[in-house]
Short mmCIF file of C-alpha atoms in Angstrom, two decimals:
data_model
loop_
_atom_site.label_atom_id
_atom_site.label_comp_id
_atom_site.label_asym_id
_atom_site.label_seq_id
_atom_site.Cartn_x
_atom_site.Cartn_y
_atom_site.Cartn_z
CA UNK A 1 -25.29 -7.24 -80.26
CA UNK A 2 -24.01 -9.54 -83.15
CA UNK A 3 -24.35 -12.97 -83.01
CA UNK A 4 -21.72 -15.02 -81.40
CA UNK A 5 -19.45 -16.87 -84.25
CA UNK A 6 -19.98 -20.31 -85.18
CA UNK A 7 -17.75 -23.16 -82.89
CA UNK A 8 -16.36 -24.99 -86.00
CA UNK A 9 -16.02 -28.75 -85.02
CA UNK A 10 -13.30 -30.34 -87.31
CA UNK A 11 -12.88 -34.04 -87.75
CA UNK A 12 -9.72 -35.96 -89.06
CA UNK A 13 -10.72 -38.70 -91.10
CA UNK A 14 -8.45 -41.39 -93.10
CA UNK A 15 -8.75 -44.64 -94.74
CA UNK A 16 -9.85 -47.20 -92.53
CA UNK A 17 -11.07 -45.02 -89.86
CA UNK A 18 -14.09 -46.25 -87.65
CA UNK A 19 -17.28 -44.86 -88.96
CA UNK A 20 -18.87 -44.81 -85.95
CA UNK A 21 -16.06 -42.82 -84.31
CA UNK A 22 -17.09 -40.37 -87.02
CA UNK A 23 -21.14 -40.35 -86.92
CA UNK A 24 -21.63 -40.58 -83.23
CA UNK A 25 -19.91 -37.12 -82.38
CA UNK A 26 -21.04 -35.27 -85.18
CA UNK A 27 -24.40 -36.41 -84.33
CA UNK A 28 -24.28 -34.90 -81.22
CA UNK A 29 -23.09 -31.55 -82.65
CA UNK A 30 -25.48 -31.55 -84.94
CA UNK A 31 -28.49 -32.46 -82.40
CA UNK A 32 -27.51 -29.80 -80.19
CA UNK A 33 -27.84 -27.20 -83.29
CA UNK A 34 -31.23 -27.91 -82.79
CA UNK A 35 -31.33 -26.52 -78.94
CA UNK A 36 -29.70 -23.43 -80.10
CA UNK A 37 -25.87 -24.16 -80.47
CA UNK A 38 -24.01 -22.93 -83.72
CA UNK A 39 -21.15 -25.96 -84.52
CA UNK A 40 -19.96 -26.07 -87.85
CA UNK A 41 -18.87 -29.59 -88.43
CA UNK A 42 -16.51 -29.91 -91.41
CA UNK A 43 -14.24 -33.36 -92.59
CA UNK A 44 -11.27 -33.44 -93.54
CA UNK A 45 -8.21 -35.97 -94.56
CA UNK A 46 -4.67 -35.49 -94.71
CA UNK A 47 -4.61 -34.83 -98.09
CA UNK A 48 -7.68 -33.55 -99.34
CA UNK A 49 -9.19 -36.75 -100.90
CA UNK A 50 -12.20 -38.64 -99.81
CA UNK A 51 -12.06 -41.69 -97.81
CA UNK A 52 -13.10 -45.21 -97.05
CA UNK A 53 -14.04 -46.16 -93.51
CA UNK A 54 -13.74 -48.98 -91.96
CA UNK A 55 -17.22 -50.22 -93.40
CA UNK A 56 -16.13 -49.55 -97.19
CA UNK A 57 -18.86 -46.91 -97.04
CA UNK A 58 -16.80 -43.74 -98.99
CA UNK A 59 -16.33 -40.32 -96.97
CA UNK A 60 -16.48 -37.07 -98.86
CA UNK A 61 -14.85 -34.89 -97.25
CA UNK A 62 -14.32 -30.92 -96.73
CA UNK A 63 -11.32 -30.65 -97.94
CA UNK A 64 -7.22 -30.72 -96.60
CA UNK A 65 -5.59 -30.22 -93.29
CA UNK A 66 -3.53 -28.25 -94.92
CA UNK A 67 -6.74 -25.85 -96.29
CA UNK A 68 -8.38 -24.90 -92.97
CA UNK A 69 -6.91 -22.35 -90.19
CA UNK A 70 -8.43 -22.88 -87.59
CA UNK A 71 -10.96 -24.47 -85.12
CA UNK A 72 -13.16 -24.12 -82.03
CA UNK A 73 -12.31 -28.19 -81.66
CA UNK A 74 -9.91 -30.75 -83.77
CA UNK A 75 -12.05 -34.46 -83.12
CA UNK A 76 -9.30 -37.19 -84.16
CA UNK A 77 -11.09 -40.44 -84.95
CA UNK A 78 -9.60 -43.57 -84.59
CA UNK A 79 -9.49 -47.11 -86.49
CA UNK A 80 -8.46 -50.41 -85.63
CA UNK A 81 -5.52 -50.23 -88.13
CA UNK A 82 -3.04 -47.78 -85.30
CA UNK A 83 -2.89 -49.77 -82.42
CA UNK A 84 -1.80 -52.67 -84.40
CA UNK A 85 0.80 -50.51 -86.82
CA UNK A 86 2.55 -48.04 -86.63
CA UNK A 87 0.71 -44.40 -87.32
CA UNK A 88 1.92 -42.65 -90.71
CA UNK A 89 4.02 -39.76 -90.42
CA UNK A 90 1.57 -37.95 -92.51
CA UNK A 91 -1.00 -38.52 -90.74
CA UNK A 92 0.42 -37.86 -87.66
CA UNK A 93 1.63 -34.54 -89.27
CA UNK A 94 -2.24 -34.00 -90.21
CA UNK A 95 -3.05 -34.13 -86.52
CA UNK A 96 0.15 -31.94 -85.15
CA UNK A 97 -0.42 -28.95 -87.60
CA UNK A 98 -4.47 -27.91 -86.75
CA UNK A 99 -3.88 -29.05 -82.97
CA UNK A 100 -1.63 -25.96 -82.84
CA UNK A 101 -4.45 -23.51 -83.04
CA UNK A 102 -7.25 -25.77 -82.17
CA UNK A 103 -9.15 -24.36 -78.99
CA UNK A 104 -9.26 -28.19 -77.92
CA UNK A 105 -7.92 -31.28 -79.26
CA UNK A 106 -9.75 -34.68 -78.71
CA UNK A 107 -9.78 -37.99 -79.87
CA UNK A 108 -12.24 -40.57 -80.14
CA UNK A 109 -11.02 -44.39 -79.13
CA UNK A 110 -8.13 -45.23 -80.44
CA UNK A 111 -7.83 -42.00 -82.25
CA UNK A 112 -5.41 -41.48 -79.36
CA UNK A 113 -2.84 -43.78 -81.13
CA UNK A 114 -2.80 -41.03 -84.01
CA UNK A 115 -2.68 -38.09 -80.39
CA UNK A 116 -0.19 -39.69 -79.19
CA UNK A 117 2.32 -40.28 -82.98
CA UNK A 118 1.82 -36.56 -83.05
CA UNK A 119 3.75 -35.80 -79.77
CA UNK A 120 0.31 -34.05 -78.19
CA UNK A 121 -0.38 -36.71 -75.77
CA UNK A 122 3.36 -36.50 -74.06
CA UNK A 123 3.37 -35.67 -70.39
CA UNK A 124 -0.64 -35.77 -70.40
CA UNK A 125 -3.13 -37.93 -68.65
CA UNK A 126 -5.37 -40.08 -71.66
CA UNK A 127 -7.08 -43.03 -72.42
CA UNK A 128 -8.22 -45.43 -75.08
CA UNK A 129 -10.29 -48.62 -75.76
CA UNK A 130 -9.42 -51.25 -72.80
CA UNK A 131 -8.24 -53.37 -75.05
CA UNK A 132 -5.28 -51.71 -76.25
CA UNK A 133 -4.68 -49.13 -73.46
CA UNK A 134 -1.22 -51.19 -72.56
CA UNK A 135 -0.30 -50.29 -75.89
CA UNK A 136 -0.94 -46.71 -76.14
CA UNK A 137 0.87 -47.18 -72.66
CA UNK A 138 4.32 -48.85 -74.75
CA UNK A 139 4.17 -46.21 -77.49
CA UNK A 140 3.89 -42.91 -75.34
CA UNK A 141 5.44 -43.78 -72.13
CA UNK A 142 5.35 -40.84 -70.75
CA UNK A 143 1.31 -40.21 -71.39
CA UNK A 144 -0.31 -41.55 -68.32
CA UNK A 145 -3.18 -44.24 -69.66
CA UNK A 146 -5.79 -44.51 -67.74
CA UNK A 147 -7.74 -47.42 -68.44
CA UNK A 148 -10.83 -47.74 -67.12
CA UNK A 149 -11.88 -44.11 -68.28
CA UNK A 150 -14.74 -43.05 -70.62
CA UNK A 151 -13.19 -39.92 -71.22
CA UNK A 152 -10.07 -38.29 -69.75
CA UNK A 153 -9.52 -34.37 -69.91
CA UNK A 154 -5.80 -33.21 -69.91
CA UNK A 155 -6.24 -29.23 -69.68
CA UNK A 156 -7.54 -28.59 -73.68
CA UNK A 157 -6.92 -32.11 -74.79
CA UNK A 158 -9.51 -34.72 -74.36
CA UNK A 159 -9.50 -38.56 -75.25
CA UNK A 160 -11.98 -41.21 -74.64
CA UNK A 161 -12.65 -45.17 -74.58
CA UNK A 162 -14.05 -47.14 -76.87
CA UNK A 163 -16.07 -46.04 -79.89
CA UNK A 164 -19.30 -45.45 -78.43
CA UNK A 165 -17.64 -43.34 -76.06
CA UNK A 166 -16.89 -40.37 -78.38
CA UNK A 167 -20.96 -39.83 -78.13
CA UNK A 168 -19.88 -39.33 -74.43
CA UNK A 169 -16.93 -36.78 -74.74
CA UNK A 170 -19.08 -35.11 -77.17
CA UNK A 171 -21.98 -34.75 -75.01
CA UNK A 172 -19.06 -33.17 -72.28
CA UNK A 173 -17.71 -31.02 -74.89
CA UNK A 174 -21.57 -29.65 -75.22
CA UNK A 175 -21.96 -29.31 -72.00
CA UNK A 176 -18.61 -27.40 -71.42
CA UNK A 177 -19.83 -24.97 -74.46
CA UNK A 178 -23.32 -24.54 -73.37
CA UNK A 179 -24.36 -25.66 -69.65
CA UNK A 180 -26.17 -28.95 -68.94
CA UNK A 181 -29.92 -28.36 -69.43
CA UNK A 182 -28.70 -28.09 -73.50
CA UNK A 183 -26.44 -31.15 -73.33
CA UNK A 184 -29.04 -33.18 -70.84
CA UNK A 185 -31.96 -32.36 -74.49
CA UNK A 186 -29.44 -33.66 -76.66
CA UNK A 187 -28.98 -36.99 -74.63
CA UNK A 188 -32.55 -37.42 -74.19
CA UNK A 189 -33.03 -36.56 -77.80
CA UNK A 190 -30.25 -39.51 -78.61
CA UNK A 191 -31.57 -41.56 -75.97
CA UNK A 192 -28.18 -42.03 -74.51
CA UNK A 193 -27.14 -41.70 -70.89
CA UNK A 194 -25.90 -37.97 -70.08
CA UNK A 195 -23.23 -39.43 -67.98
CA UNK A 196 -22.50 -42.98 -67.42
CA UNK A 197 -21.99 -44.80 -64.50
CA UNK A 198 -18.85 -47.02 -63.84
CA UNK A 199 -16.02 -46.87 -66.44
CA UNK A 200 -14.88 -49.19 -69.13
CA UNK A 201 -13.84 -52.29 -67.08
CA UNK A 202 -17.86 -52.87 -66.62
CA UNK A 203 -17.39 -53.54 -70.52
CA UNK A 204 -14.43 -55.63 -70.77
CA UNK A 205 -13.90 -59.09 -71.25
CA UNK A 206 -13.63 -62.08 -68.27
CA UNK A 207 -10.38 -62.54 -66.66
CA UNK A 208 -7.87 -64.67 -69.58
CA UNK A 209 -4.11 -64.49 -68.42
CA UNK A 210 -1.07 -67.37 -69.03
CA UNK A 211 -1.55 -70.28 -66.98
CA UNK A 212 1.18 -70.92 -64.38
CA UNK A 213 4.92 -71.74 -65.31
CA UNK A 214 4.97 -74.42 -62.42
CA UNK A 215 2.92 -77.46 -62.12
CA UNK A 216 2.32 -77.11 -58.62
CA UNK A 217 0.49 -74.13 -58.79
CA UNK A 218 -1.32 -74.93 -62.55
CA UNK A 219 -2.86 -77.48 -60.03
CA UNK A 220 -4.33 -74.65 -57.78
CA UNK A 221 -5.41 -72.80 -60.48
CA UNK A 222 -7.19 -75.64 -62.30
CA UNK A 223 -8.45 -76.36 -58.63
CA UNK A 224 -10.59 -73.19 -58.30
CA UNK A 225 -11.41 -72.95 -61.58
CA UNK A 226 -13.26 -76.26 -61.79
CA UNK A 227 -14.95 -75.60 -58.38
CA UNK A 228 -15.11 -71.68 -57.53
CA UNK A 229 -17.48 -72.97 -54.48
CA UNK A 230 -15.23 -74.67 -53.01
CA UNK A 231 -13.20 -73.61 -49.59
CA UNK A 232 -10.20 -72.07 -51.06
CA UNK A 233 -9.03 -70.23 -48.30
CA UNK A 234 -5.18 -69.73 -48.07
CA UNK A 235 -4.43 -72.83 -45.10
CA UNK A 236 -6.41 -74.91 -47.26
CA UNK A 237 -4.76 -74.35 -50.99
CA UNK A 238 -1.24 -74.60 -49.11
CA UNK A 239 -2.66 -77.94 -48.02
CA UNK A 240 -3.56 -79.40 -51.64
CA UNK A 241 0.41 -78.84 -51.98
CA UNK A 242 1.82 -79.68 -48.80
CA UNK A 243 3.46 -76.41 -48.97
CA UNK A 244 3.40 -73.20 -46.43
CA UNK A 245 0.99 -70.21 -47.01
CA UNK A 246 4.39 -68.21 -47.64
CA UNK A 247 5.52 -70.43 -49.78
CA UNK A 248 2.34 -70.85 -51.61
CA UNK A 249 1.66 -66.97 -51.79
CA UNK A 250 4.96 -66.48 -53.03
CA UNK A 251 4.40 -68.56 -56.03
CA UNK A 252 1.00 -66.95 -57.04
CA UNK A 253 3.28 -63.28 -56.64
CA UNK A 254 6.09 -64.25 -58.50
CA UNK A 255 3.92 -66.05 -61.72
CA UNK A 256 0.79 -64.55 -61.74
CA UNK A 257 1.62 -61.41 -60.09
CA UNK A 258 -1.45 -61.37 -57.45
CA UNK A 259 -2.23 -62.76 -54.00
CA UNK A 260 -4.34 -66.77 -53.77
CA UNK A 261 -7.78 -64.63 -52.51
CA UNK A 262 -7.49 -62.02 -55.28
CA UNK A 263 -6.93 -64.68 -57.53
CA UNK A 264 -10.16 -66.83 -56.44
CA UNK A 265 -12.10 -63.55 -56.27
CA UNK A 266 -11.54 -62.59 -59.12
CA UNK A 267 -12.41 -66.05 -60.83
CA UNK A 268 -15.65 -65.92 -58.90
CA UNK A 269 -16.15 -62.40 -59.89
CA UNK A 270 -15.49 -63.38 -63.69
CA UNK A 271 -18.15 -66.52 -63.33
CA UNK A 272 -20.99 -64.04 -61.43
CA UNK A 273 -20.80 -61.61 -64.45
CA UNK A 274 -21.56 -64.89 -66.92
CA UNK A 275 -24.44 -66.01 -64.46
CA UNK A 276 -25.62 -62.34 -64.64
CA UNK A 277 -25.29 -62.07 -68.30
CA UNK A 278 -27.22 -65.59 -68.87
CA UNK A 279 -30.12 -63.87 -66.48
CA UNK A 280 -29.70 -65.18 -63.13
CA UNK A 281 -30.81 -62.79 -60.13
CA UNK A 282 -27.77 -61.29 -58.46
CA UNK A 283 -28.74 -63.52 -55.44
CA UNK A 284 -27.92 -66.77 -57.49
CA UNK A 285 -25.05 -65.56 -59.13
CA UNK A 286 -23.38 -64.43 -56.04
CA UNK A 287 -24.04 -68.33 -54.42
CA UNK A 288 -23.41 -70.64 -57.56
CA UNK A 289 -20.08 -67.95 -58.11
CA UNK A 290 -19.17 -69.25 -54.20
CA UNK A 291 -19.56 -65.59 -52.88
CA UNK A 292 -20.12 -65.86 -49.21
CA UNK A 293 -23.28 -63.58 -49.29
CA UNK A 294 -24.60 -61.18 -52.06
CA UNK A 295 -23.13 -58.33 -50.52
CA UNK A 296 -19.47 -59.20 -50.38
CA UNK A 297 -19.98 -60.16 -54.34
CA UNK A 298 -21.61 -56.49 -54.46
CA UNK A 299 -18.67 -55.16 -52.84
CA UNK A 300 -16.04 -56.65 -55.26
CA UNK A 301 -18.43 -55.20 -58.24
CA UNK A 302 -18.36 -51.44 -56.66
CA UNK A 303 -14.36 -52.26 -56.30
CA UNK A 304 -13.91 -53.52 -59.98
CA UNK A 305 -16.58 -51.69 -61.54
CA UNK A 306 -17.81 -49.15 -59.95
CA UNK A 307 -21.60 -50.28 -60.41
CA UNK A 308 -23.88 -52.67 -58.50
CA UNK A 309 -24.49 -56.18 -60.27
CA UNK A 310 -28.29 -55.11 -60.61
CA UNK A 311 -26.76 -52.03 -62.40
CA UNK A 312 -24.35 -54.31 -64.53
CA UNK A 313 -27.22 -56.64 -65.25
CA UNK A 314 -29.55 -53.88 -66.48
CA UNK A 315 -26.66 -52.85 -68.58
CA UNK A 316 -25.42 -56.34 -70.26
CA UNK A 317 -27.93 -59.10 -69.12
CA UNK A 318 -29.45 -61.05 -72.32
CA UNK A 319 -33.12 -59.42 -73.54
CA UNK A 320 -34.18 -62.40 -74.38
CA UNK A 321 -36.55 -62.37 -71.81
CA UNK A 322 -37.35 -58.85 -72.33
CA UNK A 323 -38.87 -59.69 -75.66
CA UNK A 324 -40.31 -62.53 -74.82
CA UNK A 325 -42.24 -60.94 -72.00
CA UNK A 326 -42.87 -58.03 -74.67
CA UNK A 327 -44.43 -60.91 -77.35
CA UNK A 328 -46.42 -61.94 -74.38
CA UNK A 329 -48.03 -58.54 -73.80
CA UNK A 330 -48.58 -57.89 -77.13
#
C-alpha cells in the first residue's frame, strides 16, 4: 500500500510576529516526525518576503500565501502589535484565502486577533492571551471568548492562550492526527506537560480594578486591603459606615460590580498567591491571607483556578530555594 501523504503544516508569519508563537509549534511537528509522523512545515508571509519577528531575528520564509494550495493545517501566529491596532487588510486577506481549503485553521495567542479580522472566528467559540481576551471580545462580538482557556476547538478551527500555549494546541493537534502514546513521546521528549491542569487565570496577574467612585466605600476598600485578617463580615463593614447591609451591598454592586465577601475573598485570594509565590507553605498563606482554615482558601483556588495551591505553588513559587538546596547537595 503507498504511503500515506505528507500533513503539510503551514504557518502565517509577518513583521513583528512573536517568535515563539512560531518555534514552539513547529517544534512539536517536527519532534513528532521523529515518532513516525510525516508534517511538512512550510512559512509563509503575505507577500512572499522574509520577515522580522518580534526579536529582530529575520524569518526566511517559503514563499506567498498566494503560492501554496493547500494544507492539512493553516497555524496563524500572533504578535503583540494586533490587539493594540487594528489588523491589515492584507493580512487579514492572507489568513481568509488558505483557511478556505485548510483541513483546520488555528491560531496561536493573539494570532486570533488576525482569525478573527478575517471573518473566521464569527459565530465560533475562541480564545486568546488573558490579557487581551476583552478585546478580541470588542472586535468580534459575536465570537464567544473564552478566557480562561488554553486552547478552544470550534469544529476545524482552533485558538489558544498565551504564547506558550501554541506548544499545547500543537501537542492536541498531534494527538488528534496520531493517538496519544505519539503525542504523550513528543511531550516527554519536550519536557512539557501533555495536558495542563487549570487554565490561564492560574497565570494571570493579582486582582487591579478602579478604586471606588464614593468615599464611603474607598474607605471599605482601603479597610480590607490594609488588614485582609481582619473580621470583615457584612454586619461588621455596614458598621464602619453606619449604613445597612443593603445599603452597603448595594454600593459594592453598583461601583465595583461584586458582592462585600467576594470582594474580601478575592483580596485574600490575591495576597495567598503572593505568600505562595514568596515560598510560604499553603498553611501560612491561607492564615496570614485571613482564610478561616486552609481548606476554604483551597476551595476558592479549585473555584478560581482550577488547581490546588500546592499545585499553583509547584507551578509559580520562587526556585530560589530549589537551587539553593541543589548548591547544597552538590
Amino acid at each position: 500500500m503507498a504511503d500515506a501523504a505528507p500533513h503539510r503544516v503551514a504557518i502565517l508569519v509577518y513583521d513583528g510576529v512573536t517568535l515563539l508563537d512560531v518555534a514552539g509549534p513547529a517544534e512539536v511537528f517536527k519532534e513528532a516526525n521523529r515518532f513516525g509522523a510525516d508534517y511538512r512545515i512550510v512559512l509563509l508571509s503575505p507577500t512572499g518576503a522574509d520577515v522580522t519577528s518580534n526579536l529582530g531575528v529575520r524569518i526566511a520564509v517559503d514563499g506567498a500565501v498566494s503560492s501554496e494550495t493547500a494544507f492539512g493545517t493553516l497555524l496563524v501566529a500572533g504578535s503583540d502589535l494586533y490587539p493594540r491596532a487594528r489588523v491589515p487588510g492584507d493580512l487579514a486577506d492572507a489568513a481568509r484565502i488558505p483557511a478556505a481549503v485548510a483541513g483546520r485553521v488555528a491560531s496561536i495567542c493573539t494570532g486570533a486577533f488576525v482569525l478573527a479580522a478575517a471573518g473566521l472566528l464569527d459565530g465560533k467559540r475562541a480564545t486568546t492571551h488573558w490579557k487581551v481576551a476583552h478585546e478580541l471580545a470588542a472586535r468580534c462580538p459575536t465570537c464567544r471568548v473564552e478566557p480562561d482557556a488554553i486552547y478552544v476547538r470550534d469544529g476545524t478551527t482552533y485558538t489558544s492562550a498565551g504564547v506558550a500555549a501554541g506548544i499545547d494546541l500543537a501537542l492536541a493537534l498531534v494527538e488528534e492526527d496520531h493517538g496519544p502514546d505519539l503525542a504523550r513521546d513528543v511531550a516527554r521528549a519536550l519536557v512539557v506537560y501533555m495536558q495542563r491542569a487549570g487554565g490561564q487565570s492560574q497565570f494571570s496577574a493579582p486582582l487591579k480594578g478602579p478604586p471606588p467612585r464614593s468615599s464611603a466605600l474607598r474607605k471599605i476598600t482601603d479597610l480590607v486591603t490594609a488588614n485582609p485578617c481582619g473580621d470583615h463580615s457584612l454586619g461588621e463593614l455596614a458598621k464602619h459606615l453606619n449604613v445597612s447591609t443593603r445599603h452597603l451591598t448595594r454600593l459594592f454592586h453598583d461601583e465595583l460590580s461584586t458582592t462585600p465577601a467576594r470582594y474580601v475573598e478575592d483580596i485574600r485570594f490575591d495576597l495567598a498567591r503572593a505568600l505562595l509565590d514568596q515560598g510560604h507553605t499553603a498553611t501560612q498563606a491561607a492564615a496570614l491571607a485571613g482564610f478561616p482554615s486552609y481548606e476554604s482558601m483551597r476551595r476558592v483556588f479549585a473555584r478560581k483556578l482550577s488547581i490546588s495551591p500546592a499545585a499553583y505553588q509547584r507551578r509559580f513559587g520562587t526556585a530560589r530555594r530549589v537551587n539553593a538546596g541543589q548548591a547544597q547537595a552538590g
